[in-house]
mmCIF file of C-alpha atoms and ligand atoms in Angstrom:
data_model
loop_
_atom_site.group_PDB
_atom_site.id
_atom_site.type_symbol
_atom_site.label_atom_id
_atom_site.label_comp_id
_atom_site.label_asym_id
_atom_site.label_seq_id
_atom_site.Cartn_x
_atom_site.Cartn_y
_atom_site.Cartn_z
ATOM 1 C CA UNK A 1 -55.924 -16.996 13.214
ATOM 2 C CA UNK A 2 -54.009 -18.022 16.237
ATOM 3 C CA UNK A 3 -50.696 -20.641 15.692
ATOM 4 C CA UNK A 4 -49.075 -22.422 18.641
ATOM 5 C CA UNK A 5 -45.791 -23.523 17.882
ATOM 6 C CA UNK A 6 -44.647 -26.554 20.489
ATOM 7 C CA UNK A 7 -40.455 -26.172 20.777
ATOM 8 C CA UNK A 8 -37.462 -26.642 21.852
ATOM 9 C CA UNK A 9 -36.545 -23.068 20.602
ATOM 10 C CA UNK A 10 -39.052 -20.615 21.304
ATOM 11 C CA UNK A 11 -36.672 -17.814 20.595
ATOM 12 C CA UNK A 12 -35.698 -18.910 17.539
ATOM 13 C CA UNK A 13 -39.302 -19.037 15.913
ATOM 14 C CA UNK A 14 -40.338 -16.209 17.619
ATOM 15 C CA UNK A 15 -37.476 -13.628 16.326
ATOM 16 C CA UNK A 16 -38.060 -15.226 12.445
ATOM 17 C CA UNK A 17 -41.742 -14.273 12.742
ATOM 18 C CA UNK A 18 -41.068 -11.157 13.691
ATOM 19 C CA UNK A 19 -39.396 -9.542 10.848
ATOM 20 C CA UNK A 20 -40.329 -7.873 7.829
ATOM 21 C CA UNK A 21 -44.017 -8.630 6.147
ATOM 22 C CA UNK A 22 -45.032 -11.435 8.500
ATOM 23 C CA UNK A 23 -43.740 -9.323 11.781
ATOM 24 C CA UNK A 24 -45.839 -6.441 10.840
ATOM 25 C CA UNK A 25 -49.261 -8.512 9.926
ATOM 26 C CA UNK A 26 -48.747 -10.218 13.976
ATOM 27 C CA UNK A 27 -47.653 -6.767 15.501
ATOM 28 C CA UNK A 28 -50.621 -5.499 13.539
ATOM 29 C CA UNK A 29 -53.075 -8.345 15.217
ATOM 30 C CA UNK A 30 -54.108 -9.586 12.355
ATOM 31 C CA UNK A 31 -53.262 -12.976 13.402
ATOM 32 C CA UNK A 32 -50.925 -14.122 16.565
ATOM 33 C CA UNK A 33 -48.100 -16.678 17.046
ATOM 34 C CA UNK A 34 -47.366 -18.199 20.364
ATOM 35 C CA UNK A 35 -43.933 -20.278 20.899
ATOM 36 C CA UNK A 36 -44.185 -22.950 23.635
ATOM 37 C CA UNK A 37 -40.946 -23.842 25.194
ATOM 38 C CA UNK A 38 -41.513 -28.074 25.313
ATOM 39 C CA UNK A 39 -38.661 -28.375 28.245
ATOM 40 C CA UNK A 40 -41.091 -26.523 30.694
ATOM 41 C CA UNK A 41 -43.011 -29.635 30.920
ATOM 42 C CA UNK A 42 -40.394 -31.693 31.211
ATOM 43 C CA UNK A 43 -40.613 -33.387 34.868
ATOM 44 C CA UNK A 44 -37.136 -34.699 35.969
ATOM 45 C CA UNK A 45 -34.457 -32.850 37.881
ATOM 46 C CA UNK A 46 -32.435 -32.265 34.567
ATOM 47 C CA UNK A 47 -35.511 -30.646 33.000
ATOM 48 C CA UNK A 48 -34.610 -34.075 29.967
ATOM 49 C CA UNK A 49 -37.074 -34.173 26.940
ATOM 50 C CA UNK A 50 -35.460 -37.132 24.888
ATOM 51 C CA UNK A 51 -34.201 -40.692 25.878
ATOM 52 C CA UNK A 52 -32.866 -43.201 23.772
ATOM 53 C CA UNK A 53 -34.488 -45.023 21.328
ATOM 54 C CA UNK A 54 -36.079 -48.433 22.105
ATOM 55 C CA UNK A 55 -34.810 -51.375 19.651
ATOM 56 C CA UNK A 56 -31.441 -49.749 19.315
ATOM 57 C CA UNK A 57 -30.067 -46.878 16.956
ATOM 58 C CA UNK A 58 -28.880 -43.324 16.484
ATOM 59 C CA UNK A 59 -29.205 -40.225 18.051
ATOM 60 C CA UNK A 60 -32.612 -39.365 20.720
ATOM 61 C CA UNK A 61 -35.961 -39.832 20.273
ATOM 62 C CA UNK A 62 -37.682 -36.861 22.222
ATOM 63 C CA UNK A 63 -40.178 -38.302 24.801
ATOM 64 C CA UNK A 64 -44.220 -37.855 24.651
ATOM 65 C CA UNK A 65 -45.186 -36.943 28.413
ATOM 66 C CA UNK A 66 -43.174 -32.613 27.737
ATOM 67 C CA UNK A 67 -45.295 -32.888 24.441
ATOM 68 C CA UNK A 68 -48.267 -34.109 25.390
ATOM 69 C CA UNK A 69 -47.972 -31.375 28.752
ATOM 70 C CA UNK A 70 -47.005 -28.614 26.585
ATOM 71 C CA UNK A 71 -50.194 -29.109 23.883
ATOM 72 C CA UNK A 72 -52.683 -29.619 26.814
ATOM 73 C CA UNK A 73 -51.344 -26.052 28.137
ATOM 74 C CA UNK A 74 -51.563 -24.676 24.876
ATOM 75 C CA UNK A 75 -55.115 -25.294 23.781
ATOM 76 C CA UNK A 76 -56.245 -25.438 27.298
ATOM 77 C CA UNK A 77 -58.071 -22.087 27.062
ATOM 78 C CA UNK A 78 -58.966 -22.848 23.537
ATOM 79 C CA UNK A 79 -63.045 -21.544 22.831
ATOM 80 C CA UNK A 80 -65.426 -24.464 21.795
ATOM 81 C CA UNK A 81 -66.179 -24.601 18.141
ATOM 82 C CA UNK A 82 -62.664 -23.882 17.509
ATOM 83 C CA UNK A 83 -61.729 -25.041 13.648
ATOM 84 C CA UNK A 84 -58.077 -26.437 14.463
ATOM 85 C CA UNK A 85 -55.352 -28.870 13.284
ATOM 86 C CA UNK A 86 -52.661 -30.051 14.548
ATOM 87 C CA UNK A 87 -49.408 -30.601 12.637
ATOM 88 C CA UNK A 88 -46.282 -31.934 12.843
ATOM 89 C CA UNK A 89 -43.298 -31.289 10.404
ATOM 90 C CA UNK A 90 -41.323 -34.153 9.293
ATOM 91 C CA UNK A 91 -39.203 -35.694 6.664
ATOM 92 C CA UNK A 92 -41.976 -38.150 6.089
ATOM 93 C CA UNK A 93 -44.803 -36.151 5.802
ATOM 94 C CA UNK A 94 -47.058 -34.959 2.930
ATOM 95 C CA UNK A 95 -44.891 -32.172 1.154
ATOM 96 C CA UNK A 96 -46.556 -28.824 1.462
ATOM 97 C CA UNK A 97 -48.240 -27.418 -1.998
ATOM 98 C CA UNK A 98 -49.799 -23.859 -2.641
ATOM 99 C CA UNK A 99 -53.166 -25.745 -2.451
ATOM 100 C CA UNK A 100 -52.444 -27.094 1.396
ATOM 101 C CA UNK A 101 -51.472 -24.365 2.398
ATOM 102 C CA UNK A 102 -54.785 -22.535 0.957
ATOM 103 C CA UNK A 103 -56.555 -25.306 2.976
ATOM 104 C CA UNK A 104 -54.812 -24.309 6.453
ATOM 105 C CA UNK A 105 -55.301 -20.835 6.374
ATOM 106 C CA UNK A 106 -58.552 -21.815 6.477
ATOM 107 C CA UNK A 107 -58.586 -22.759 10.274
ATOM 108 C CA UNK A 108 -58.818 -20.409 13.632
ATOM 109 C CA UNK A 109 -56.142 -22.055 14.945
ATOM 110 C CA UNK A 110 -52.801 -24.346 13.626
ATOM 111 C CA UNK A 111 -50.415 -25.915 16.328
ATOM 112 C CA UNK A 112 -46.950 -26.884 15.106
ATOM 113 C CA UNK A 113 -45.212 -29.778 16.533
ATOM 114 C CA UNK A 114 -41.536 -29.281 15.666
ATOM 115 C CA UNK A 115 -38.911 -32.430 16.333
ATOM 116 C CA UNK A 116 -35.680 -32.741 17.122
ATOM 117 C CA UNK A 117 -32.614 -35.029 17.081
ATOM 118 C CA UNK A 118 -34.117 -38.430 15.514
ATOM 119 C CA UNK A 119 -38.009 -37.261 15.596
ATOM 120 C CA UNK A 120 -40.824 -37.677 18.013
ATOM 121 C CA UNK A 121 -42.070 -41.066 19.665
ATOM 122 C CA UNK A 122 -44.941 -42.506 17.382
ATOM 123 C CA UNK A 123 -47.462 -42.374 20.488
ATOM 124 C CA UNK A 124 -47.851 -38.648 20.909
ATOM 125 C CA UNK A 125 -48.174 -37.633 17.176
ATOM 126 C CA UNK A 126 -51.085 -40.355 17.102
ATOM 127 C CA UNK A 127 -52.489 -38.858 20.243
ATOM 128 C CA UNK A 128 -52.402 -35.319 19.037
ATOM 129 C CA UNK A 129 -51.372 -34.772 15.322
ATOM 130 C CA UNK A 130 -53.937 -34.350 12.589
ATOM 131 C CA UNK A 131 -51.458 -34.515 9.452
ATOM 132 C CA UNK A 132 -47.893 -34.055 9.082
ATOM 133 C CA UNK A 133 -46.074 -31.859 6.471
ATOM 134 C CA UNK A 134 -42.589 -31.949 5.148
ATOM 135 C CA UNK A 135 -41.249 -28.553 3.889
ATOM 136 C CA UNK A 136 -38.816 -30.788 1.171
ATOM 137 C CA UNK A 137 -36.915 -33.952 0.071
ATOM 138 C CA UNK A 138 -34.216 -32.941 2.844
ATOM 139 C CA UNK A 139 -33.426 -33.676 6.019
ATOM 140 C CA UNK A 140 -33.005 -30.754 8.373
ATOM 141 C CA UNK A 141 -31.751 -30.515 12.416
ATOM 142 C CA UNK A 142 -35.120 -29.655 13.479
ATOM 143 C CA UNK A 143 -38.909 -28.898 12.849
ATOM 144 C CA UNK A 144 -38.145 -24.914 13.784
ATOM 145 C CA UNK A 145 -37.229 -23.509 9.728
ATOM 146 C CA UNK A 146 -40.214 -25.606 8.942
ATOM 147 C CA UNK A 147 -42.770 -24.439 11.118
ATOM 148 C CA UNK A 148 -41.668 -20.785 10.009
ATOM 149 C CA UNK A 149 -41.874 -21.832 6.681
ATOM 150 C CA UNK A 150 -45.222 -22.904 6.936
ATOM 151 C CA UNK A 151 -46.662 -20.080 9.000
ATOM 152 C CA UNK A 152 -45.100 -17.590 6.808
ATOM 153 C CA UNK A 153 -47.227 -19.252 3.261
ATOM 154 C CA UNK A 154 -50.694 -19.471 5.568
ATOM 155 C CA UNK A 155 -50.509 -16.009 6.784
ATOM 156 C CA UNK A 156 -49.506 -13.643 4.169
ATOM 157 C CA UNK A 157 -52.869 -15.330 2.776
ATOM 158 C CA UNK A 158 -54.496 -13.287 5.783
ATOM 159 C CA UNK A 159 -56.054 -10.281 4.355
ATOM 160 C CA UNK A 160 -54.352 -7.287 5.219
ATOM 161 C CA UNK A 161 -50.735 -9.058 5.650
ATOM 162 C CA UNK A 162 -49.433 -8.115 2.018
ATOM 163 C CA UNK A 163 -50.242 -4.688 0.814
ATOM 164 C CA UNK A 164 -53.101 -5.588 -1.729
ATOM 165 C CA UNK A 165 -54.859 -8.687 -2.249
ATOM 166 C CA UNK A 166 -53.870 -8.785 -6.114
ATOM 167 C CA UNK A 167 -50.204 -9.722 -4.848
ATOM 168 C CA UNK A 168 -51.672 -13.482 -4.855
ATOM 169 C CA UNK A 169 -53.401 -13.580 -8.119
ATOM 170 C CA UNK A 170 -50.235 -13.413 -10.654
ATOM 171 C CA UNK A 171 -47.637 -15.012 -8.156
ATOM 172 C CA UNK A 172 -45.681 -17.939 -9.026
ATOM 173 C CA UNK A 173 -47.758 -21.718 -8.213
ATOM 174 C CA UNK A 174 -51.277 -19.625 -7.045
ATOM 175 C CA UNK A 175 -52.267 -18.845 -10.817
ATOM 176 C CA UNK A 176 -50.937 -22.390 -11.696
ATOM 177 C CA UNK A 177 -47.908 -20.595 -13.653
ATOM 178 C CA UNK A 178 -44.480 -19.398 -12.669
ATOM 179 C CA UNK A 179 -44.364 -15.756 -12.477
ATOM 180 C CA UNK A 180 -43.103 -13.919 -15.733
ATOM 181 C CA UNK A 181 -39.762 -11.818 -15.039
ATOM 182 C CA UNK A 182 -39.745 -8.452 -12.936
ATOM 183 C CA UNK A 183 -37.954 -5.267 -13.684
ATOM 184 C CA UNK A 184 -37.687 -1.974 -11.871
ATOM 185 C CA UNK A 185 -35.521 1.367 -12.350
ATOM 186 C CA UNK A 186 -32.996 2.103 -13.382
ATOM 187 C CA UNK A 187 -34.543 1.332 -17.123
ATOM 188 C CA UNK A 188 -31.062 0.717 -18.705
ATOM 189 C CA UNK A 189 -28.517 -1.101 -15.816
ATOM 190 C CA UNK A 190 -24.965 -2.236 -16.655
ATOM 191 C CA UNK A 191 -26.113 -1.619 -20.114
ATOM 192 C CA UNK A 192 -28.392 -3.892 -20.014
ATOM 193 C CA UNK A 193 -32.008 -2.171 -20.651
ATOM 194 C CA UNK A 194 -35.478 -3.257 -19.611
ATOM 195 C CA UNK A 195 -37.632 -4.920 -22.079
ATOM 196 C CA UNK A 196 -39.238 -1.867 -23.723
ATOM 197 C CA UNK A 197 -42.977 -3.289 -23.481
ATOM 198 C CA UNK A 198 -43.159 -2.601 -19.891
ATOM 199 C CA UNK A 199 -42.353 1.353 -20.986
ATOM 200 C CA UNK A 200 -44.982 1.434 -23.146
ATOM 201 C CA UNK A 201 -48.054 2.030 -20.873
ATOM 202 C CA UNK A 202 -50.075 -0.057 -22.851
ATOM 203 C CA UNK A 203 -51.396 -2.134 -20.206
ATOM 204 C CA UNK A 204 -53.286 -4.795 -22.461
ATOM 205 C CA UNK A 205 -49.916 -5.413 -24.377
ATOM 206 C CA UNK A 206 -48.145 -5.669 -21.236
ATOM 207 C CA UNK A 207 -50.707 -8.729 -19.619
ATOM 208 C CA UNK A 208 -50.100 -10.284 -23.057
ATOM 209 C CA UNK A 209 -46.433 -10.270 -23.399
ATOM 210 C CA UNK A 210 -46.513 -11.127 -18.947
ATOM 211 C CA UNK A 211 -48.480 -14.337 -19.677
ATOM 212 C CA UNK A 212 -45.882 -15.904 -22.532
ATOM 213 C CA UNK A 213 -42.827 -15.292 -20.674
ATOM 214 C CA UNK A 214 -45.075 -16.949 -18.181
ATOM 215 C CA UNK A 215 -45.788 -19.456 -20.128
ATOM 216 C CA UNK A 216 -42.526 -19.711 -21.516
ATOM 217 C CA UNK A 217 -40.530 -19.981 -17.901
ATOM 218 C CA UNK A 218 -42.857 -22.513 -16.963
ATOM 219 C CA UNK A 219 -42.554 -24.817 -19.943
ATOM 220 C CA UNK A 220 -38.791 -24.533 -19.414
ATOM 221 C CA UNK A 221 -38.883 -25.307 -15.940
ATOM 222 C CA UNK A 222 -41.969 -26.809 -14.669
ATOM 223 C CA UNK A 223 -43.480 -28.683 -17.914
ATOM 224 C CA UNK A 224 -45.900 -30.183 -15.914
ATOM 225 C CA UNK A 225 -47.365 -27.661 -14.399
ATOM 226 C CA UNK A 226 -47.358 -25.798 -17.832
ATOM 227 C CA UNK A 227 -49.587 -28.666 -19.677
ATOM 228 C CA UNK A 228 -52.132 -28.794 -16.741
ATOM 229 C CA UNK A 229 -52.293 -24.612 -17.369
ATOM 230 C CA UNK A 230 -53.065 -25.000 -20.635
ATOM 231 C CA UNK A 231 -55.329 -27.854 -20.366
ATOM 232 C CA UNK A 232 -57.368 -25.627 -17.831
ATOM 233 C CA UNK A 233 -56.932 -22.697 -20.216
ATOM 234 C CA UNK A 234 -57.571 -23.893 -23.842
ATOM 235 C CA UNK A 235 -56.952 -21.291 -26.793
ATOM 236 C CA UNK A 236 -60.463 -19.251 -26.952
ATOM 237 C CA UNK A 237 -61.408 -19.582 -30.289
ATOM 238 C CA UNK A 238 -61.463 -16.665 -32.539
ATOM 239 C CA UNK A 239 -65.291 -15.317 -33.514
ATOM 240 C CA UNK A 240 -65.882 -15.188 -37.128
ATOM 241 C CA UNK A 241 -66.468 -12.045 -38.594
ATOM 242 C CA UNK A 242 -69.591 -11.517 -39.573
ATOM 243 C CA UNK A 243 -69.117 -10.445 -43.001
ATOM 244 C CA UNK A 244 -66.929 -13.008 -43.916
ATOM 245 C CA UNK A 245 -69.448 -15.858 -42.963
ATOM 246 C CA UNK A 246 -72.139 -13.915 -45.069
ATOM 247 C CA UNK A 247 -69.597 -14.087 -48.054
ATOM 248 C CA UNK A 248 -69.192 -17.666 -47.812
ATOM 249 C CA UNK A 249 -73.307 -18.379 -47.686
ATOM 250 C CA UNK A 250 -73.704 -16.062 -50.668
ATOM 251 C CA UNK A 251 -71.355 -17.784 -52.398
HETATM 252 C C1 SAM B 301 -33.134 -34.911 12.029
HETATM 253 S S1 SAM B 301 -34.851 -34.724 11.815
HETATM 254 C C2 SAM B 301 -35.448 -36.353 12.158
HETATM 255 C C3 SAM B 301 -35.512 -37.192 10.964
HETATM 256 C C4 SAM B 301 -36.055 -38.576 11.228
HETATM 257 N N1 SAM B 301 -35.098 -39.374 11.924
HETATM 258 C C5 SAM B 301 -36.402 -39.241 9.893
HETATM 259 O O1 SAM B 301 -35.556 -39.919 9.325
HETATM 260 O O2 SAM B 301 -37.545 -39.040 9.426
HETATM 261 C C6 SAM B 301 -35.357 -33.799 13.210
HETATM 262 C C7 SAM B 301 -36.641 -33.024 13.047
HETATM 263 O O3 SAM B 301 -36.468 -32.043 12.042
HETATM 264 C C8 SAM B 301 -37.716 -31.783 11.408
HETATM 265 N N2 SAM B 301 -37.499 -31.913 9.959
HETATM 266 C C9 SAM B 301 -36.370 -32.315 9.348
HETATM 267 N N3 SAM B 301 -36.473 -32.280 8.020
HETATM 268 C C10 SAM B 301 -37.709 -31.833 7.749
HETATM 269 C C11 SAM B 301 -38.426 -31.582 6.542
HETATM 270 N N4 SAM B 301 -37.892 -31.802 5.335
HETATM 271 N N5 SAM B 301 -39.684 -31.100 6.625
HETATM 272 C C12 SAM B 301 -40.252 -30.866 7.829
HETATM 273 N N6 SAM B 301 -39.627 -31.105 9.012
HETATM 274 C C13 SAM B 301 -38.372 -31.574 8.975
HETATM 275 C C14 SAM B 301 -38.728 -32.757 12.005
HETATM 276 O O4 SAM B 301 -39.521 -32.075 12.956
HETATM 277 C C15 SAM B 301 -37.855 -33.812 12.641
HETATM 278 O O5 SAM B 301 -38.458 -34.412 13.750
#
């Protein structure tokens, strides 16, 4: 997978993505980022992206033509067949799930559209954006924390970017729970000792008593969520032993 992000701070997206996990996956090549500096295609002597808006109000709006420019450049070399969308963070977008996210990292190729000051004029996200995608019910100075945001969810779903593919199955939101609680050494810190299940080796126990706090955590927190587990997962109903039903017909 290949993601363009379009910017007015290349820097800034490219030293987030290139730390820890997500760093090692893209110096590994298992998937690349490329930031696009949006000014570069600006085309007036003060190298200007935004103007005023039209009608009146606040802040800038940031002009189409350096957009526009800057995506043409970036998926001018792009190969033909190429499975690719084209988003743009905003306030007003969809907000992104587990399950879009799932979606995207299905694609060769995502470009990022990331506004500033009072957003983006309408005419260039209907020329070039396929959805748009709000990280939250917030507003924030710019589509840069966003875009990281985003790439960071779709890629660690590369394989090979966490350390085993099981790290997905029992996190938080991908097995349609919230993840039960996680301990590590020392066993007893600040007196306070680790549930003593999880010393027990007996790994069967250990899934059981995982899944209630799971369960638990999520009705708590996320009730929702918890009833549309349980509706997928109804209570498997216990087989009848077989000498008990023979009892009951010979009575
Ligand atoms: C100050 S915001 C513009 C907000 C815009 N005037 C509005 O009311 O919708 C500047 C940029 O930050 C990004 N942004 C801000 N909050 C965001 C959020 N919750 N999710 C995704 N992008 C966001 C967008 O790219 C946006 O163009």
């Amino acid at each position: 997978m290949r993601i363009d992000v379009l910017t007015l701070f290349p820097e800034l997206v490219d030293r987030i993505l290139s730390e820890s996990v997500v760093g090692r996956g893209r110096a590994a090549g298992l998937f690349s980022v490329v930031c696009h500096q949006i000014r570069d295609f600006a085309q007036n002597k003060h190298n200007n992206v935004d103007d005023t808006p039209y009608g009146g109000g606040n802040g800038m709006v940031m002009a189409p033509g350096p957009i526009k420019r800057c995506f043409d450049d970036a998926v001018k070399d792009a190969p033909d067949g190429e499975r690719r969308r084209v988003i743009y963070l905003s306030p007003k977008g969809a907000p992104l799930t587990q399950e879009t996210v799932e979606r995207l990292a299905e694609y060769d190729r995502l470009v990022l559209l990331c506004g500033h000051y009072e957003g983006v004029d309408q005419r260039v996200l209907d020329a070039i954006v396929d959805e748009e995608i709000s990280i939250g019910d917030y507003v924030l100075t710019g589509g840069e924390l966003p875009a990281c945001v985003l790439t960071d969810a779709v890629v660690r779903l590369i394989p090979g970017v966490l350390a085993s593919p099981e790290c997905h199955e029992d996190e938080s939101i991908s097995s349609g729970l919230l993840e039960y609680p996680q301990y590590t050494r020392p066993a007893v810190w600040e007196g306070e000792a680790v549930p003593e299940i999880l010393l027990s080796g007996d790994h069967a126990r250990i899934r059981a008593w995982r899944l209630q706090r799971s369960l638990e955590l999520t009705e708590q927190r996320r009730p929702e969520m918890a009833l549309a587990w349980k509706t997928a997962h109804p209570p498997k109903e216990k087989k009848q032993r077989k000498g008990k039903s023979r009892q009951k017909s010979d009575a």
